[in-house]
Structure formats: C-alpha cells, structure tokens
Amino acid sequence: MSKCYFCEEGKDFSISKKRLGDSWPYKNDVVFHDDKVFAVVGVAPQVVPYVLILPYRHIYSLSEMTIAEKNSLHKCLDYLLDRAGYGNELCIFEHGGKSESGSSSIDHCHIHVIDGKYGLFQHEEFARFSSYTNYIPAITGPYLMVGKYTRNHIVLKISGNQQIHEHQFFRKKLAEIIGEKRWDWHEDERIDHMIKVMKGFKKKGKNQ
C-alpha cells in the first residue's frame, strides 16, 4: 500500500500542524475522535463548517465499515449536531471506492459533512438514486452517496452507475448550488475557511 495521509493523521494528530505550517494556529485539525473514527476540518472547505469523518482503518468506503465503526460514525454526527455552526440537519456525502475506478480522489474512506441548509441532498439529479433509511448497505465497487442526518435518523441516496468516474463530483454540485467557481481542493487550501471551522466548534448556546 502506498503512503496514506489519512492513516498517518490517524496515528499522529499533530501531522496537520506540520503540513499546514505557521499559518495554522492549532495543534491539530481534529474536532472529534474515539477509538473507531476521527473527524477533521476539510481542506479547502467550500462552506463553513465543513468536516471529514474517517475510520482509522484503511478502508475505501462507508459500506465497508464494521458495526462498531458505524456506531462511532453516528456518535460523531450527533456531536456535530450539537456544535455551533451546524443546523438541525446535516448533509453527508461520499465518493465511495478506490480512486482508480471511481470518483474518490483519496484512497481512504472519508465522509464529508456540511449543513443541510445548502440543499445538496434535495438536488433533483439525485432523485433517481436508490434510497435507504436508517440502513447502510454493503456495496461492491465504486458508488456515489449523499445523505441527510438528524438525530438518530439517517436517509441515504446511493448510485453505483452514475457519474462514477468524475472526481470530486459532489464538490462540483455544491459549488453550483452556492454559486462558487472554486471546487477543487487541490488548488485552494483556504486556511482562513479552515480556521473559521475550528473557531466554530463550541457547544451550542454555551461557552467553552
């Protein structure tokens, strides 16, 4: 297996500080962690907040998660619902599978989490996707997944044969929705946006 940045970060949360340099004022970019998953600020966030949830294990998609990892994913999503900046509904999306055969650009499972208010889940293009309520199916091969999460309730829309080779597919769709020309995280690190995410992570209605 080639070098995986997310595996390295899972072993040492301070790696982000080394990567981001002096312009990053925090020890790391981790906003949640337990023994199964951790969550970090997304590089080049298009909206604020923008978080990635990752299993420590080097797997390629949400569908490969164990029951324990899926439980930790739910715990992390509940945590995010309680933080400043997010509303009462989260939107999650994933480019599932290996980068060589699908739309993922990094070969380590990572679930994108944004506020549901942007309407990505309701995009008319995804009406043809298969729908699952409170259930994460096992899927072989690459796929696209977009979902909405409210406390203890998740609805997923999944497609295994649509736009599957278009990298950063959902980031492009989000850019269209918000009227933003930039969507490629490779080209725009946006340290200022990432700092806004970190500053927003306090309990709703309380000071920490």
Short mmCIF file of C-alpha atoms in Angstrom, two decimals:
data_model
loop_
_atom_site.label_atom_id
_atom_site.label_comp_id
_atom_site.label_asym_id
_atom_site.label_seq_id
_atom_site.Cartn_x
_atom_site.Cartn_y
_atom_site.Cartn_z
CA MET A 1 0.00 0.00 0.00
CA SER A 2 1.34 3.46 -0.88
CA LYS A 3 1.65 6.20 1.72
CA CYS A 4 -1.75 7.34 3.05
CA TYR A 5 -2.00 10.77 4.63
CA PHE A 6 -5.23 9.93 6.50
CA CYS A 7 -3.66 6.79 8.01
CA GLU A 8 -0.72 8.91 9.16
CA GLU A 9 -3.01 11.55 10.66
CA GLY A 10 -4.98 8.85 12.49
CA LYS A 11 -1.73 7.79 14.17
CA ASP A 12 -0.49 11.31 14.88
CA PHE A 13 -2.97 14.20 15.01
CA SER A 14 -0.13 16.75 15.02
CA ILE A 15 0.69 15.97 11.38
CA SER A 16 -1.81 18.58 10.21
CA LYS A 17 0.11 21.28 12.10
CA LYS A 18 3.29 20.22 10.34
CA ARG A 19 1.55 20.17 6.96
CA LEU A 20 -0.30 23.47 7.33
CA GLY A 21 2.65 25.35 8.80
CA ASP A 22 2.82 28.56 10.82
CA SER A 23 -0.44 29.91 9.39
CA TRP A 24 -2.36 27.19 11.29
CA PRO A 25 -2.80 28.32 14.93
CA TYR A 26 -3.95 24.97 16.39
CA LYS A 27 -2.13 21.83 17.49
CA ASN A 28 -4.16 19.78 15.02
CA ASP A 29 -7.32 19.90 12.91
CA VAL A 30 -9.19 17.15 14.77
CA VAL A 31 -12.66 18.11 16.02
CA PHE A 32 -13.79 14.66 17.25
CA HIS A 33 -12.25 11.26 17.92
CA ASP A 34 -12.96 7.98 19.67
CA ASP A 35 -11.37 4.56 19.20
CA LYS A 36 -13.00 3.89 15.80
CA VAL A 37 -13.29 7.19 13.88
CA PHE A 38 -11.95 10.72 13.92
CA ALA A 39 -13.14 13.94 12.30
CA VAL A 40 -11.01 16.69 10.80
CA VAL A 41 -11.56 20.02 9.09
CA GLY A 42 -11.85 19.54 5.35
CA VAL A 43 -9.08 21.10 3.27
CA ALA A 44 -10.39 23.94 1.09
CA PRO A 45 -13.85 23.94 2.73
CA GLN A 46 -16.43 25.37 0.35
CA VAL A 47 -18.79 26.23 3.21
CA VAL A 48 -18.37 26.59 6.96
CA PRO A 49 -18.48 24.23 8.80
CA TYR A 50 -17.01 21.51 6.57
CA VAL A 51 -15.75 18.35 8.25
CA LEU A 52 -14.50 14.93 7.14
CA ILE A 53 -15.20 11.81 9.23
CA LEU A 54 -12.72 8.97 8.80
CA PRO A 55 -12.26 5.47 10.21
CA TYR A 56 -8.77 4.73 11.47
CA ARG A 57 -8.75 1.55 9.42
CA HIS A 58 -7.60 1.91 5.84
CA ILE A 59 -10.80 1.04 4.01
CA TYR A 60 -12.23 2.56 0.85
CA SER A 61 -15.86 3.27 1.64
CA LEU A 62 -18.60 3.68 4.22
CA SER A 63 -20.10 0.36 3.13
CA GLU A 64 -17.01 -1.47 4.44
CA MET A 65 -17.35 -0.12 7.98
CA THR A 66 -17.96 -2.55 10.83
CA ILE A 67 -20.99 -2.15 13.10
CA ALA A 68 -18.74 -0.60 15.74
CA GLU A 69 -17.37 1.92 13.22
CA LYS A 70 -20.87 2.80 12.03
CA ASN A 71 -21.93 3.36 15.66
CA SER A 72 -18.98 5.71 16.11
CA LEU A 73 -19.97 7.49 12.90
CA HIS A 74 -23.44 8.12 14.36
CA LYS A 75 -21.87 9.33 17.62
CA CYS A 76 -19.70 11.75 15.68
CA LEU A 77 -22.68 13.05 13.68
CA ASP A 78 -24.61 13.63 16.92
CA TYR A 79 -21.61 15.51 18.26
CA LEU A 80 -21.56 17.75 15.19
CA LEU A 81 -25.28 18.49 15.54
CA ASP A 82 -24.51 19.98 18.95
CA ARG A 83 -21.75 22.29 17.74
CA ALA A 84 -22.08 25.93 16.74
CA GLY A 85 -22.29 26.49 13.00
CA TYR A 86 -24.30 23.41 12.10
CA GLY A 87 -28.08 23.44 11.89
CA ASN A 88 -30.52 20.71 12.93
CA GLU A 89 -29.90 18.65 9.79
CA LEU A 90 -26.56 17.52 8.46
CA CYS A 91 -25.82 16.67 4.86
CA ILE A 92 -23.24 13.94 4.31
CA PHE A 93 -21.71 12.73 1.08
CA GLU A 94 -19.10 10.28 -0.07
CA HIS A 95 -17.33 9.27 -3.25
CA GLY A 96 -17.11 5.58 -2.37
CA GLY A 97 -14.49 3.15 -3.61
CA LYS A 98 -10.96 3.32 -4.94
CA SER A 99 -9.81 6.40 -6.84
CA GLU A 100 -8.65 4.35 -9.81
CA SER A 101 -12.17 3.09 -10.53
CA GLY A 102 -14.48 5.73 -9.03
CA SER A 103 -14.89 9.39 -8.13
CA SER A 104 -12.86 9.37 -4.90
CA SER A 105 -9.63 11.35 -5.02
CA ILE A 106 -8.08 9.81 -1.87
CA ASP A 107 -7.97 6.07 -1.22
CA HIS A 108 -9.17 6.18 2.38
CA CYS A 109 -12.84 6.32 3.37
CA HIS A 110 -13.84 9.89 4.27
CA ILE A 111 -17.39 11.17 4.79
CA HIS A 112 -17.96 14.85 4.02
CA VAL A 113 -20.28 16.69 6.44
CA ILE A 114 -21.88 20.08 5.73
CA ASP A 115 -25.00 21.87 6.95
CA GLY A 116 -28.21 20.54 5.41
CA LYS A 117 -29.38 24.07 4.64
CA TYR A 118 -27.50 24.16 1.33
CA GLY A 119 -29.90 21.64 -0.19
CA LEU A 120 -27.38 19.25 -1.71
CA PHE A 121 -29.39 16.22 -0.57
CA GLN A 122 -32.51 17.57 -2.32
CA HIS A 123 -30.74 18.15 -5.65
CA GLU A 124 -33.11 16.92 -8.38
CA GLU A 125 -30.33 14.94 -10.07
CA PHE A 126 -30.19 12.54 -7.11
CA ALA A 127 -33.90 11.63 -7.19
CA ARG A 128 -33.00 8.58 -9.30
CA PHE A 129 -30.55 7.24 -6.72
CA SER A 130 -31.61 4.24 -4.58
CA SER A 131 -32.86 5.36 -1.15
CA TYR A 132 -32.13 3.75 2.24
CA THR A 133 -33.50 4.81 5.64
CA ASN A 134 -31.53 4.02 8.80
CA TYR A 135 -29.56 1.42 6.88
CA ILE A 136 -26.11 1.43 5.30
CA PRO A 137 -25.96 -1.28 2.62
CA ALA A 138 -22.91 -3.32 1.67
CA ILE A 139 -21.81 -2.26 -1.80
CA THR A 140 -19.25 -3.82 -4.11
CA GLY A 141 -17.36 -1.39 -6.30
CA PRO A 142 -17.44 2.41 -6.58
CA TYR A 143 -20.53 4.47 -5.79
CA LEU A 144 -21.84 7.94 -5.03
CA MET A 145 -23.67 8.55 -1.74
CA VAL A 146 -25.46 11.64 -0.43
CA GLY A 147 -27.48 11.63 2.76
CA LYS A 148 -29.23 13.69 5.42
CA TYR A 149 -28.85 13.13 9.14
CA THR A 150 -30.99 14.28 12.03
CA ARG A 151 -30.51 12.82 15.48
CA ASN A 152 -30.77 9.01 15.29
CA HIS A 153 -32.21 9.19 11.76
CA ILE A 154 -30.32 8.87 8.50
CA VAL A 155 -31.53 8.74 4.90
CA LEU A 156 -29.07 7.84 2.13
CA LYS A 157 -29.28 8.11 -1.65
CA ILE A 158 -26.79 5.88 -3.43
CA SER A 159 -25.87 5.31 -7.07
CA GLY A 160 -23.41 2.76 -8.35
CA ASN A 161 -23.50 3.66 -12.04
CA GLN A 162 -23.92 7.42 -12.42
CA GLN A 163 -21.06 9.89 -12.99
CA ILE A 164 -18.92 7.39 -11.15
CA HIS A 165 -15.58 8.40 -12.64
CA GLU A 166 -15.98 12.14 -12.12
CA HIS A 167 -13.66 13.07 -9.26
CA GLN A 168 -15.00 15.44 -6.58
CA PHE A 169 -18.47 15.01 -8.07
CA PHE A 170 -20.38 16.35 -5.04
CA ARG A 171 -18.00 19.26 -4.51
CA LYS A 172 -18.80 20.35 -8.06
CA LYS A 173 -22.53 20.11 -7.36
CA LEU A 174 -22.16 22.07 -4.12
CA ALA A 175 -20.21 24.76 -5.97
CA GLU A 176 -23.10 25.10 -8.43
CA ILE A 177 -25.61 25.44 -5.58
CA ILE A 178 -23.71 28.15 -3.71
CA GLY A 179 -22.57 29.97 -6.86
CA GLU A 180 -18.88 29.31 -6.23
CA LYS A 181 -16.46 28.75 -9.09
CA ARG A 182 -13.83 27.01 -6.97
CA TRP A 183 -14.38 23.37 -6.03
CA ASP A 184 -11.05 21.55 -6.45
CA TRP A 185 -9.42 21.13 -3.02
CA HIS A 186 -6.04 20.52 -4.69
CA GLU A 187 -5.92 24.11 -5.92
CA ASP A 188 -7.12 26.11 -2.92
CA GLU A 189 -6.19 25.27 0.67
CA ARG A 190 -8.26 28.13 2.19
CA ILE A 191 -6.60 28.32 5.58
CA ASP A 192 -8.92 31.19 6.56
CA HIS A 193 -12.02 29.00 5.98
CA MET A 194 -10.45 26.14 7.92
CA ILE A 195 -9.75 28.45 10.88
CA LYS A 196 -13.41 29.56 10.85
CA VAL A 197 -14.43 25.92 11.17
CA MET A 198 -12.17 25.40 14.19
CA LYS A 199 -13.40 28.58 15.87
CA GLY A 200 -17.00 27.46 15.45
CA PHE A 201 -16.63 24.21 17.38
CA LYS A 202 -18.20 25.07 20.69
CA LYS A 203 -21.34 23.73 22.31
CA LYS A 204 -24.46 25.45 21.01
CA GLY A 205 -25.61 28.09 23.47
CA LYS A 206 -22.60 27.64 25.75
CA ASN A 207 -19.11 28.98 26.03
CA GLN A 208 -16.19 26.58 26.15
#
